[in-house]
mmCIF file of C-alpha atoms and ligand atoms in Angstrom:
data_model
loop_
_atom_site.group_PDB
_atom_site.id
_atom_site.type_symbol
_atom_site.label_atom_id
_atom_site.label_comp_id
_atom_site.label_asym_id
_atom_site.label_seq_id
_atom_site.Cartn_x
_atom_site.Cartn_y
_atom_site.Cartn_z
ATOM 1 C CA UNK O 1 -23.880 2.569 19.813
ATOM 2 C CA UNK O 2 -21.601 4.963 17.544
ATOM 3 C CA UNK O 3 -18.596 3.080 16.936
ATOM 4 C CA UNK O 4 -15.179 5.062 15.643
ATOM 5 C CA UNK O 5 -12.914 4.565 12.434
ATOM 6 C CA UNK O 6 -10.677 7.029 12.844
ATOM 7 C CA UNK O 7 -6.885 6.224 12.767
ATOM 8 C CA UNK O 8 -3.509 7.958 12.325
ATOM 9 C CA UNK O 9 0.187 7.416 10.949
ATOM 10 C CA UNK O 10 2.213 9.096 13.377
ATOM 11 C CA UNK O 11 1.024 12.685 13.530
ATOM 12 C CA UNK O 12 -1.234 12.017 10.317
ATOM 13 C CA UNK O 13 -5.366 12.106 11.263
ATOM 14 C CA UNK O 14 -7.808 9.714 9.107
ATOM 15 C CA UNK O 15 -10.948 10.066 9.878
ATOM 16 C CA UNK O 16 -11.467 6.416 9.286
ATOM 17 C CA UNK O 17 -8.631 3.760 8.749
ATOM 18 C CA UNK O 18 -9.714 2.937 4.883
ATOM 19 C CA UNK O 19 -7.604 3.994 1.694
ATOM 20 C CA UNK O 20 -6.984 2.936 -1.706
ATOM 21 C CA UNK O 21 -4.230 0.374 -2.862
ATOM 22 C CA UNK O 22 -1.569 2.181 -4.699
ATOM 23 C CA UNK O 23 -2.405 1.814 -8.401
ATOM 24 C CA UNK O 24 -6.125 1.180 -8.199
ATOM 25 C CA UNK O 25 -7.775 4.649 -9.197
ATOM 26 C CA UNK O 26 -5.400 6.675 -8.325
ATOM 27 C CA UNK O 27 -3.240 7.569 -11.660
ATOM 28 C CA UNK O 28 -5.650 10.447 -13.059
ATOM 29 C CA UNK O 29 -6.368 13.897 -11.562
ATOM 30 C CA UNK O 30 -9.912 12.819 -12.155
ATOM 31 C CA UNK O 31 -9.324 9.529 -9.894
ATOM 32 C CA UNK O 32 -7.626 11.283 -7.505
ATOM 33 C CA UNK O 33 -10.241 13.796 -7.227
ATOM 34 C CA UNK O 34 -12.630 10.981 -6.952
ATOM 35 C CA UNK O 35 -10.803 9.696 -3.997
ATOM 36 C CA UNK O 36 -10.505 13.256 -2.116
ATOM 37 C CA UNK O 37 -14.067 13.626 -2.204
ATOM 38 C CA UNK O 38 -15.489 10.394 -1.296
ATOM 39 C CA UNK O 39 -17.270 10.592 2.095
ATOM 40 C CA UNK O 40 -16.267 7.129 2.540
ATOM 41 C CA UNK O 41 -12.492 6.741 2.448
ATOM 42 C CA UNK O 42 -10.334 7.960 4.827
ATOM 43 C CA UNK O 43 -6.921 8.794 2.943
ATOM 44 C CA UNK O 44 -5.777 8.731 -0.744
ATOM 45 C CA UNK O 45 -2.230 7.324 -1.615
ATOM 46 C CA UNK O 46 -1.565 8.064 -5.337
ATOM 47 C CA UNK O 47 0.190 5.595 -8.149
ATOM 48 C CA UNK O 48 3.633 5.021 -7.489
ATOM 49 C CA UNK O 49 5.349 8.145 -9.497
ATOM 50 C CA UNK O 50 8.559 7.695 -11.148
ATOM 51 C CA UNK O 51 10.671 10.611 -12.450
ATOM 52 C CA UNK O 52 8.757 10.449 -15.599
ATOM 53 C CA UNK O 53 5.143 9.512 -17.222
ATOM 54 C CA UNK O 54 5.340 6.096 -17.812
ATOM 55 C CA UNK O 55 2.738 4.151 -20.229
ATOM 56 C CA UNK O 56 3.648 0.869 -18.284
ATOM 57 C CA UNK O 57 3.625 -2.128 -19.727
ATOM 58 C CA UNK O 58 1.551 -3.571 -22.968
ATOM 59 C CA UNK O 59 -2.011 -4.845 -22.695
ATOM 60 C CA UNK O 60 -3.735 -7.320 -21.216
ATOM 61 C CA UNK O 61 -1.843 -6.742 -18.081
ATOM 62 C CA UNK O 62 -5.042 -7.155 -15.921
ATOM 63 C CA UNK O 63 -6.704 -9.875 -15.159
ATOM 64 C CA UNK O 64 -9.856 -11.193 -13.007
ATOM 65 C CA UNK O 65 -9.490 -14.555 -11.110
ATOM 66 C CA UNK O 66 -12.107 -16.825 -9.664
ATOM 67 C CA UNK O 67 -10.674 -15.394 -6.265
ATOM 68 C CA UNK O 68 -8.867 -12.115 -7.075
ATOM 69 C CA UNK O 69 -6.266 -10.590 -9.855
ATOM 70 C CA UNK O 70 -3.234 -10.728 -11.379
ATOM 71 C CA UNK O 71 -1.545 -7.845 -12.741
ATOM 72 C CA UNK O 72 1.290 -6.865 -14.654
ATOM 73 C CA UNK O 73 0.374 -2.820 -14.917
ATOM 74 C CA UNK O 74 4.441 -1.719 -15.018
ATOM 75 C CA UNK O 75 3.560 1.434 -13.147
ATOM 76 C CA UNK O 76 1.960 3.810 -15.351
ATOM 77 C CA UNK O 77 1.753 7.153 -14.132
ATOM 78 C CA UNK O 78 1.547 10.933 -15.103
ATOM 79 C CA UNK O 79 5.321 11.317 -13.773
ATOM 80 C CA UNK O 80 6.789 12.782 -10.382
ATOM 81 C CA UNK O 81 5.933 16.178 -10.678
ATOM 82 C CA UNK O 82 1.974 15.615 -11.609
ATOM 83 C CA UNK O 83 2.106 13.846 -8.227
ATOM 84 C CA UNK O 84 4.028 16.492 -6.300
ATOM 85 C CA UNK O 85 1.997 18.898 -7.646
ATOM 86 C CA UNK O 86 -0.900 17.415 -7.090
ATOM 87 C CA UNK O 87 -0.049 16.580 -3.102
ATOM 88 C CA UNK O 88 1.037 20.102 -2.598
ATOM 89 C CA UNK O 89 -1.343 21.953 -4.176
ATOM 90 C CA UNK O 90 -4.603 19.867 -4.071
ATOM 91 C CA UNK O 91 -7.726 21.483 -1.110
ATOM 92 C CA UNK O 92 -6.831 18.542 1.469
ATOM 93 C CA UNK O 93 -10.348 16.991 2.490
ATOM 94 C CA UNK O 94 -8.218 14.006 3.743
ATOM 95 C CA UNK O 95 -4.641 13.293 4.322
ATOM 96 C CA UNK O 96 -2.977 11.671 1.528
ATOM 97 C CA UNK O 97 0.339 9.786 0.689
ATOM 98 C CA UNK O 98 2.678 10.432 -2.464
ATOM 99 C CA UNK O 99 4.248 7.342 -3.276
ATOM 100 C CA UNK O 100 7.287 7.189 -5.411
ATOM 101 C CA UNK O 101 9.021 4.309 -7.348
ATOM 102 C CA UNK O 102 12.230 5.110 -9.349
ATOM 103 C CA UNK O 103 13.977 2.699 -11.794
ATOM 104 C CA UNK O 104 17.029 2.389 -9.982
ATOM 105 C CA UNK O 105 18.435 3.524 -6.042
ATOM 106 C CA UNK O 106 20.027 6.877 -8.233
ATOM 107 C CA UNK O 107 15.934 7.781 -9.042
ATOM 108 C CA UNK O 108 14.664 6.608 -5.683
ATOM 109 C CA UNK O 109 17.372 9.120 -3.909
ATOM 110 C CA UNK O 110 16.926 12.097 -6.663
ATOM 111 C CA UNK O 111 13.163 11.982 -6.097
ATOM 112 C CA UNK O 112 13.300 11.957 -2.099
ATOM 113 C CA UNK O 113 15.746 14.744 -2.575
ATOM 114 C CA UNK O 114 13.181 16.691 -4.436
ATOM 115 C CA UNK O 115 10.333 16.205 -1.886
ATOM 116 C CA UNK O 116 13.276 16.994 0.963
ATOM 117 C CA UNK O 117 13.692 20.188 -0.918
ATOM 118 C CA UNK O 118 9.841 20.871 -1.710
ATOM 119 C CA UNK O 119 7.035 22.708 0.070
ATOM 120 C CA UNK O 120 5.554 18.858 0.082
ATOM 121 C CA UNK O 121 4.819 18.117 4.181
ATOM 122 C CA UNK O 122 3.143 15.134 3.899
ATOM 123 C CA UNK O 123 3.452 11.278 4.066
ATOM 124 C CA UNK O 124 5.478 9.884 1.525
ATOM 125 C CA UNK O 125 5.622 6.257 0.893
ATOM 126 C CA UNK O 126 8.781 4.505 -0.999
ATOM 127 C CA UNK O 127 7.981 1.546 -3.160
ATOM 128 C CA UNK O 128 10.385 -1.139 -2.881
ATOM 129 C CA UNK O 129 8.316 -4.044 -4.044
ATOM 130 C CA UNK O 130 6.756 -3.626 -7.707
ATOM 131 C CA UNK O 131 7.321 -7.220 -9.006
ATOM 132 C CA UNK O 132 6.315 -5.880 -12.635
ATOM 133 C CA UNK O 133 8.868 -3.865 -14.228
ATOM 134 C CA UNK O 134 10.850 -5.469 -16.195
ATOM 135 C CA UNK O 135 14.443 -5.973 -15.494
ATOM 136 C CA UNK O 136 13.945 -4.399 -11.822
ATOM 137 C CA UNK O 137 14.029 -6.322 -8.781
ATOM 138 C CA UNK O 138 11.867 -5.954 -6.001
ATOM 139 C CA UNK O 139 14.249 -3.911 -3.987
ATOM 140 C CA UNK O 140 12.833 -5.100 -0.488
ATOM 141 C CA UNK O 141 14.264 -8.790 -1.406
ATOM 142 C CA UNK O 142 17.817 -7.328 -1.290
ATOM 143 C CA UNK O 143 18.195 -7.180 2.551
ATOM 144 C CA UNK O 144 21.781 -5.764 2.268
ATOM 145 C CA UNK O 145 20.561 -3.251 -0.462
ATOM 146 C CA UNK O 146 17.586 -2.191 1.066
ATOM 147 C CA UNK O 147 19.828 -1.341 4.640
ATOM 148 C CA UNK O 148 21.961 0.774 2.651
ATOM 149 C CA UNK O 149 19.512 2.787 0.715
ATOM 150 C CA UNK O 150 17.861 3.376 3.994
ATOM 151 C CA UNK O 151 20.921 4.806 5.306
ATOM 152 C CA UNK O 152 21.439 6.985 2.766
ATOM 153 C CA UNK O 153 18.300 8.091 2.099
ATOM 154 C CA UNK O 154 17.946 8.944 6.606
ATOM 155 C CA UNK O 155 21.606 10.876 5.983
ATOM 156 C CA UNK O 156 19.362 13.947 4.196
ATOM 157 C CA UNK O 157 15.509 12.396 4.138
ATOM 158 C CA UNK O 158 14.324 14.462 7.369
ATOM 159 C CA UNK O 159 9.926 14.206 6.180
ATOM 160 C CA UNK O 160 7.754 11.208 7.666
ATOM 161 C CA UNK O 161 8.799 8.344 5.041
ATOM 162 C CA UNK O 162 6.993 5.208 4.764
ATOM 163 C CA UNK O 163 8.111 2.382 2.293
ATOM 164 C CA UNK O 164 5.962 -0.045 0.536
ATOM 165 C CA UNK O 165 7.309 -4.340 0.715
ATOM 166 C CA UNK O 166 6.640 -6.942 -1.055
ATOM 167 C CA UNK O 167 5.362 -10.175 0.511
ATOM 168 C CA UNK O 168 7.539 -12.383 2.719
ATOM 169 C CA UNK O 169 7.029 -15.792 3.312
ATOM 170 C CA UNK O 170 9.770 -17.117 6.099
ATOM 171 C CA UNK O 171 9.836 -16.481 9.626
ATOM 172 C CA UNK O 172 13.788 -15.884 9.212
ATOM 173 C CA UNK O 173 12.978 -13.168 6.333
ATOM 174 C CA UNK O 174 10.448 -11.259 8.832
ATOM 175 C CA UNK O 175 13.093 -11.425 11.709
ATOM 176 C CA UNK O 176 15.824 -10.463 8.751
ATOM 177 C CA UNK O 177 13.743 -7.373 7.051
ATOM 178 C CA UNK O 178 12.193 -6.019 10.498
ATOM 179 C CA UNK O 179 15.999 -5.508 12.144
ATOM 180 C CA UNK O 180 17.054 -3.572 9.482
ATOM 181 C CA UNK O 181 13.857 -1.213 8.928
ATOM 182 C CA UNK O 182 13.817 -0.882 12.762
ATOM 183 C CA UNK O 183 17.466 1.071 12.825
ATOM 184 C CA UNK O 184 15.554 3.498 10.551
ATOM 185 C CA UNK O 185 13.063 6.347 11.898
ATOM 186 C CA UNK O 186 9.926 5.302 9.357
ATOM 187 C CA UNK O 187 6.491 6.563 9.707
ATOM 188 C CA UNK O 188 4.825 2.947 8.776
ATOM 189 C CA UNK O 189 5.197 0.042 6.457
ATOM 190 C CA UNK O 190 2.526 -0.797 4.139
ATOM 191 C CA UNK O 191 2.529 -4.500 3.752
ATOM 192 C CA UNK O 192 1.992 -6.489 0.984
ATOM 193 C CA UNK O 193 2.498 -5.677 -2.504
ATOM 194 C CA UNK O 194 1.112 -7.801 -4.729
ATOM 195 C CA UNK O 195 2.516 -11.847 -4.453
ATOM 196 C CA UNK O 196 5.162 -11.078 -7.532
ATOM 197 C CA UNK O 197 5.824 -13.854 -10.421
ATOM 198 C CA UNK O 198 2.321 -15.196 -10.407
ATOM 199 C CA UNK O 199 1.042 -17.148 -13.751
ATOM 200 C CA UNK O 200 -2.592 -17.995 -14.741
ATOM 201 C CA UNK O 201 -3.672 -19.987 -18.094
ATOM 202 C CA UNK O 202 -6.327 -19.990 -20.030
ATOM 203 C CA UNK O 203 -6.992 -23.224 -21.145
ATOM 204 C CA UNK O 204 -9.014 -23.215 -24.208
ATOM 205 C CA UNK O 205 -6.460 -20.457 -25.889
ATOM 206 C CA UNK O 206 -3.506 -22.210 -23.808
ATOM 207 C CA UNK O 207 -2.129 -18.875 -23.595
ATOM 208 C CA UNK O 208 -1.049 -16.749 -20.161
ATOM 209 C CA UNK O 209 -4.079 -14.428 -19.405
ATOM 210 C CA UNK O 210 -1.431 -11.529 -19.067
ATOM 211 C CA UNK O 211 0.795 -9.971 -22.435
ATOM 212 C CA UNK O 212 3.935 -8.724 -20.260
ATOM 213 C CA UNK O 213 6.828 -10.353 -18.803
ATOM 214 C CA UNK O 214 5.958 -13.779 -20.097
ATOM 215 C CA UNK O 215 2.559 -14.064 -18.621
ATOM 216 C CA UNK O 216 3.905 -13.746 -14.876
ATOM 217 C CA UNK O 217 2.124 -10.849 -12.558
ATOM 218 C CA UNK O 218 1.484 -9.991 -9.538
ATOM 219 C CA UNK O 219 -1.719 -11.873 -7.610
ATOM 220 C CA UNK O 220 -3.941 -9.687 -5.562
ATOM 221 C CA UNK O 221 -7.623 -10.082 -3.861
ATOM 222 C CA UNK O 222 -8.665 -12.776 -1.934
ATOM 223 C CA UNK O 223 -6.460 -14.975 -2.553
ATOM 224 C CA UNK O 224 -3.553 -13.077 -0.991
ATOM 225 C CA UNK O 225 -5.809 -12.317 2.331
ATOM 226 C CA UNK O 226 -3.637 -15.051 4.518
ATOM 227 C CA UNK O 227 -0.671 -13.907 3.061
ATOM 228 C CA UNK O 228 -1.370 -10.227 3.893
ATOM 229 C CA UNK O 229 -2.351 -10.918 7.582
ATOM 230 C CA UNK O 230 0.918 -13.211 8.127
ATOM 231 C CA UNK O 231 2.811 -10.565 7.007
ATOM 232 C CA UNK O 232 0.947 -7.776 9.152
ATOM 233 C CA UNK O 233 1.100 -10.074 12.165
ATOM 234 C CA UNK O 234 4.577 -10.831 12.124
ATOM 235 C CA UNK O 235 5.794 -7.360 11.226
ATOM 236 C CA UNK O 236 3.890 -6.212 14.104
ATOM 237 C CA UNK O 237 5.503 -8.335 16.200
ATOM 238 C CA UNK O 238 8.642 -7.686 15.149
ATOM 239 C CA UNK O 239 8.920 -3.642 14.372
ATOM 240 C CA UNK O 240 9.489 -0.872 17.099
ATOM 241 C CA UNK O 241 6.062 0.363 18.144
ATOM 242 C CA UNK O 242 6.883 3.659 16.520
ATOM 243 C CA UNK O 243 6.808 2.095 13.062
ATOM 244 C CA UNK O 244 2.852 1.729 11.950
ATOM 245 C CA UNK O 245 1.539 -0.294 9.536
ATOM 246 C CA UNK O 246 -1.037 -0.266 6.451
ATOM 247 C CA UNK O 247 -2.698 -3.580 5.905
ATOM 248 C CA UNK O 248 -2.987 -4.522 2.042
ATOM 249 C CA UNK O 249 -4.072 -7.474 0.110
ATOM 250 C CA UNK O 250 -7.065 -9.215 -0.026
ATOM 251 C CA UNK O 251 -10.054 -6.963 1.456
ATOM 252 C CA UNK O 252 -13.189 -7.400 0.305
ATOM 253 C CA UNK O 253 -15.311 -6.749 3.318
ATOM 254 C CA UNK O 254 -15.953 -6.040 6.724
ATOM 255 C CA UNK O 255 -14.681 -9.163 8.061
ATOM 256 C CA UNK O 256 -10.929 -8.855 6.153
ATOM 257 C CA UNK O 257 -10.727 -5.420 7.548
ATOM 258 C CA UNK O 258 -11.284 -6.629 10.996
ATOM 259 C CA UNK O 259 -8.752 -9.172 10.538
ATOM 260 C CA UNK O 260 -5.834 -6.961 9.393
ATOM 261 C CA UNK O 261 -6.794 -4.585 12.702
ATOM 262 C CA UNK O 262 -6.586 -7.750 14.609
ATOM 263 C CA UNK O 263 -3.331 -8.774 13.080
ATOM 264 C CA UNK O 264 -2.208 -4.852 14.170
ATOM 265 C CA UNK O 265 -2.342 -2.979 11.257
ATOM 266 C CA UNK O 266 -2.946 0.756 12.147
ATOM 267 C CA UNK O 267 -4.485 1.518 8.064
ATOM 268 C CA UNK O 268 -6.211 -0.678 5.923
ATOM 269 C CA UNK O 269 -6.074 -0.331 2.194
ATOM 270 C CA UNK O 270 -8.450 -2.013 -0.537
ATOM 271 C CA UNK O 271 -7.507 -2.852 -4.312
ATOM 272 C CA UNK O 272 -8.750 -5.386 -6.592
ATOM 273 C CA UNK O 273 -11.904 -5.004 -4.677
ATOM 274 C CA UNK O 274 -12.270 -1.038 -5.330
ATOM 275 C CA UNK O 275 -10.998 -1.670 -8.679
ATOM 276 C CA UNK O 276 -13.890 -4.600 -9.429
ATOM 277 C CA UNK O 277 -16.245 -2.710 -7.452
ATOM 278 C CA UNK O 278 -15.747 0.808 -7.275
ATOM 279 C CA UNK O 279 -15.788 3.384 -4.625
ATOM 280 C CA UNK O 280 -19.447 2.131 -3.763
ATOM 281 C CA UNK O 281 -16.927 -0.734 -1.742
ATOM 282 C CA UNK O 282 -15.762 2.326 0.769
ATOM 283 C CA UNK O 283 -19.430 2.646 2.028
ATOM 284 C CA UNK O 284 -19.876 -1.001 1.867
ATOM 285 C CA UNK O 285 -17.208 -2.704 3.948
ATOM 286 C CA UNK O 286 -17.491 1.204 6.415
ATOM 287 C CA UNK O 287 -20.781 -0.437 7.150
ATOM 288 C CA UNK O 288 -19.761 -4.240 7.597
ATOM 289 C CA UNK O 289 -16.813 -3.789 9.840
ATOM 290 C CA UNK O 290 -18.868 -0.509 12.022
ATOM 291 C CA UNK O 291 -21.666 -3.796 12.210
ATOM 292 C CA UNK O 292 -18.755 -5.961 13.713
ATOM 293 C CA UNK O 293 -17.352 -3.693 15.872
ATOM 294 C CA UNK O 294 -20.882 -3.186 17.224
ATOM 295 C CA UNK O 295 -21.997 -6.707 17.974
ATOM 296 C CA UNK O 296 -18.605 -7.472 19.883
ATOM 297 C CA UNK O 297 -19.056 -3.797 21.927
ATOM 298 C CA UNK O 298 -16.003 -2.392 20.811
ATOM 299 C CA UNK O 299 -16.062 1.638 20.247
ATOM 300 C CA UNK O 300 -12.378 2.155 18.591
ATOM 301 C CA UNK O 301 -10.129 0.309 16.516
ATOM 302 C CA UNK O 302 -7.670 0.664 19.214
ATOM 303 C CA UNK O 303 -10.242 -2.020 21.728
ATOM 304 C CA UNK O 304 -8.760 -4.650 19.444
ATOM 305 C CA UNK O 305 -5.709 -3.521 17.192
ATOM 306 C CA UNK O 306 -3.211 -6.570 17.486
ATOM 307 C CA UNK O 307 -5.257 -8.169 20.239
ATOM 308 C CA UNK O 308 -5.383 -11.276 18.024
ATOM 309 C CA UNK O 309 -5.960 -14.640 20.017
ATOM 310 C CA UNK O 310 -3.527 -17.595 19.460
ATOM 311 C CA UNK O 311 -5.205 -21.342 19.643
HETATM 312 C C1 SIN V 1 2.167 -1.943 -11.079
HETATM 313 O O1 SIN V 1 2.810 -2.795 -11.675
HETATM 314 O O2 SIN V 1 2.033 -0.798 -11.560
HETATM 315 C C2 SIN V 1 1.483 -2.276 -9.808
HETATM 316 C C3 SIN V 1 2.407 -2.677 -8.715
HETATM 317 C C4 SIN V 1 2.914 -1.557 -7.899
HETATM 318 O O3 SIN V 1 2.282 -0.482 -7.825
HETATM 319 O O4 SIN V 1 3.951 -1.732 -7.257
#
């Protein structure tokens, strides 16, 4: 039995539901390129771009755990118009997603106004949820704030516009956040960010692991696996069908993949585990979750997206 990956947002065709994490090899022309080409991912979202090229913040800002990462990376990036450029211009061998993080709401609205005014077509993705710049919130915590930057950006934004959260972690702030993106016409949500404010120690130095912002950062892989389906789940449960969703945090195979579908999400990314193992993890957890599908008989994602089960 042939069993089939392929997925959409909105009008958007993957030929298989797997892309990169924003931030994990996708910074560099050279990683971007790496992404385009491989046979094995379906899409390419690139580092969150703000208006200009940011070093980010100072080293060590990454960190393996026993179960994961935590970061504290600041968003360096080559700058908005490497980005644009790159989306624009680049032979598409896959669809890909140019997502865009500026310092304040004035930089979030100038940049969407540049890709309303470019020859850019494509998905763009807003990031409202980088817990590791220092001295900016995560947006998406600011219910009222984040209602009325959606408004304003929807009064000119008129391209398919996705935005990027941070995790949530009460059932009132997942009925809270999904009725105000649901007024909005979004192409998808791509839940979670990493779990902000983090801290791990060392113990024989009795220092933080990480340099920036004190030692706190942002915990990804494994670790933030129930996290990420919760918050899958119960935005799926809660948005307007036309709203789909990317599944981030904590997939390292198969079987985590399987589970985000599951939970409902329509696109599943992968990031400490592509950045610990490398694109070789594309081929790898392809294979695994092709193997589920084809013990259980299913042919398409779409035989069990959101079907979970409750006990
Ligand atoms: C970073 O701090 O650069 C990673 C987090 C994010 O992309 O939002």
């Amino acid at each position: 039995m042939t069993v089939n990956l392929a997925s959409k947002i909105q009008k958007f065709q993957f030929k298989n539901l797997f892309l990169n994490a924003s931030g994990v090899h996708c910074q560099s022309k050279e990683e971007l390129d790496d992404l385009r080409h491989d046979q094995f991912s379906g899409g390419l979202v690139t580092k969150s771009a703000t208006p200009n090229s940011r070093f980010g913040n100072p080293l060590p800002r990454y960190h393996s755990l026993p179960a994961g990462s935590i970061n504290s990376m600041g968003l360096p990036n080559e700058g908005f118009e490497f980005y644009l450029d790159y989306v624009t211009h680049a032979k598409m061998q896959k669809p890909m997603i140019l997502s865009v993080a500026g310092m304040s709401k004035d930089e979030d609205l100038d940049l969407l106004h540049q890709i309303q005014n470019s020859d850019y077509q494509g998905l763009t993705e807003l990031n409202l949820s980088c817990p590791n710049v220092i001295g900016k919130p995560q947006m998406a915590y600011d219910f009222a704030g984040s209602d009325q930057m959606l408004k304003e950006i929807f009064a000119f934004f008129k391209k398919p516009l996705g935005i990027k959260l941070p995790p949530y972690f009460d059932l009132v702030h997942f009925d809270r956040i999904a009725e105000i993106l649901n007024q909005y016409p979004l192409s998808h949500v791509n839940t979670i960010n990493s779990i902000g404010n983090g801290m791990w120690v060392d113990i024989e130095s009795e220092m933080t692991v990480l340099k920036p912002k004190g030692g706190f950062g942002g915990v990804g892989g494994s670790i933030a696996l129930p996290t990420a389906l919760a918050n899958v789940r119960a935005l799926r449960q809660r948005l307007n069908s036309s709203i789909d969703i990317i599944g981030t945090g904590g997939v390292t195979s198969g079987r985590d993949a399987f589970a985000h579908i599951l939970c409902g999400a329509n696109m599943v990314s992968i990031g400490t585990q592509l950045y610990e193992e490398g694109l070789g993890s594309f081929r790898r957890i392809n294979k695994e979750l092709s193997e589920i599908m084809e013990r259980k008989g299913y042919h398409s994602l779409d035989d069990f997206r959101g079907k979970l089960k409750i006990m």
